[in-house]
Coordinates of C-alpha atoms in Angstrom, one line a residue:
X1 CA 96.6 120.5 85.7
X2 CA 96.0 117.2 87.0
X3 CA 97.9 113.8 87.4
X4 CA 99.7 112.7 83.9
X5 CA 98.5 109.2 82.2
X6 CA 102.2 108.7 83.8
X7 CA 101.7 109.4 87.2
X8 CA 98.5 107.9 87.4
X9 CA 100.8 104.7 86.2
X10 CA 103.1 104.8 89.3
X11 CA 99.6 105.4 92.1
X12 CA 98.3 102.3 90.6
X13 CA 101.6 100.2 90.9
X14 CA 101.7 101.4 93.9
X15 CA 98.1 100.7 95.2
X16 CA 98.7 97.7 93.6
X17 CA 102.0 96.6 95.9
X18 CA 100.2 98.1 99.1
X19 CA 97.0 95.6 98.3
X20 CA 98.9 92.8 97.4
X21 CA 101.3 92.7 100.6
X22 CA 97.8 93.0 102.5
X23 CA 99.0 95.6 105.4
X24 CA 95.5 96.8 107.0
X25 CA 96.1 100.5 107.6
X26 CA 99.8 101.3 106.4
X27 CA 99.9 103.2 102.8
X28 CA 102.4 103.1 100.2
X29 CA 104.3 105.7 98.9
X30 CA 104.7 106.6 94.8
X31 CA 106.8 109.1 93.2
X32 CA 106.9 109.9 89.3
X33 CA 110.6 111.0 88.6
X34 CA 109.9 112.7 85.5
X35 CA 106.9 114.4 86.4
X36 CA 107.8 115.6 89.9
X37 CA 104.9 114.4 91.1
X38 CA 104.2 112.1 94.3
X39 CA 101.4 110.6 96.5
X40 CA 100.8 107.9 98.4
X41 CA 98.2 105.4 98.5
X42 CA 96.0 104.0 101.5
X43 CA 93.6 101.3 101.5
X44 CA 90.2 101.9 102.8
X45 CA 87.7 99.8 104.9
X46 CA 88.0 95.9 104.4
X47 CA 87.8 93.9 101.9
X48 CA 83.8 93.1 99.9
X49 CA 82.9 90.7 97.7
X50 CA 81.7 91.9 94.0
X51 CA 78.9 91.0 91.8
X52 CA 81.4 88.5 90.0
X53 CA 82.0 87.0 93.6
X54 CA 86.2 88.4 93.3
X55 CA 87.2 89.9 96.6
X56 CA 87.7 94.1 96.0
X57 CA 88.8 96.8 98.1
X58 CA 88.3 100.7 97.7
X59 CA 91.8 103.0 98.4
X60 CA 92.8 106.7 98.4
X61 CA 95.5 107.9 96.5
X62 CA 97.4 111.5 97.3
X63 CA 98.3 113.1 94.6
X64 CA 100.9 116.5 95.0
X65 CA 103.1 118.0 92.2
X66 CA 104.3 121.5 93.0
X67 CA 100.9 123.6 94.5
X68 CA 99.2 121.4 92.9
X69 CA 97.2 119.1 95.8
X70 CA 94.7 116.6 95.4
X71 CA 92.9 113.0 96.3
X72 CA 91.8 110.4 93.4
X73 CA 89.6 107.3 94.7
X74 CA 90.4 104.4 93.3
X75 CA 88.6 100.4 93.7
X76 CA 90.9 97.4 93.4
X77 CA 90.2 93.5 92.8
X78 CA 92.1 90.4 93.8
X79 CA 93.0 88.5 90.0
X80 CA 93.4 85.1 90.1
X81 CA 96.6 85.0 90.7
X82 CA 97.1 87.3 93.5
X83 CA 97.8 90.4 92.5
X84 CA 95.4 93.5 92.8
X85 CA 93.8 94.7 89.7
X86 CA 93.0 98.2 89.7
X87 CA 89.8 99.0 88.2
X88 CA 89.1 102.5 88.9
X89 CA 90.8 105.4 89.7
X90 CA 89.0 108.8 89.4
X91 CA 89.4 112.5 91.2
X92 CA 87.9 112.1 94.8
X93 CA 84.6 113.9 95.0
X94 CA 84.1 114.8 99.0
X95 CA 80.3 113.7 99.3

């Protein structure tokens, strides 16, 4: 059993704050109350430009609810008006 639809809501928030306030290496935390489950989100690398010339970043997001342990990979890019929209967020495949 994987993250909820809910959970997944609050690591995106969340990767969205930590983006947003633009702190290089520090990660932010996220916790789903009803769900138990909790995480925390780091960006990764800098900053790239994408095809549609917005700026985007690529982030890591924990994921842990009970024994239950895993990583989800997410990309991010800056909207027009500052805040981060996330675009993907998928289970992290180790390559």
């Amino acid at each position: 059993q994987g993250p909820t639809d809910s959970d997944l809501a609050f690591a995106r928030a969340a990767a969205s704050d930590v983006l947003t306030k633009g702190d290089k290496d520090s990660g932010q935390p996220w916790e789903n109350a009803k769900t138990g489950a909790h995480g925390s989100v780091t960006p990764l690398a800098k900053a790239y430009t994408a095809d549609d010339g917005r700026n985007c970043r690529d982030f890591l997001a924990s994921y842990v609810n009970g024994d239950i342990e895993s990583w989800l990979q997410g990309a991010a890019c800056q909207a027009v008006n500052g805040r981060w929209d996330i675009h993907t967020l998928k289970p992290w495949r180790r390559g």
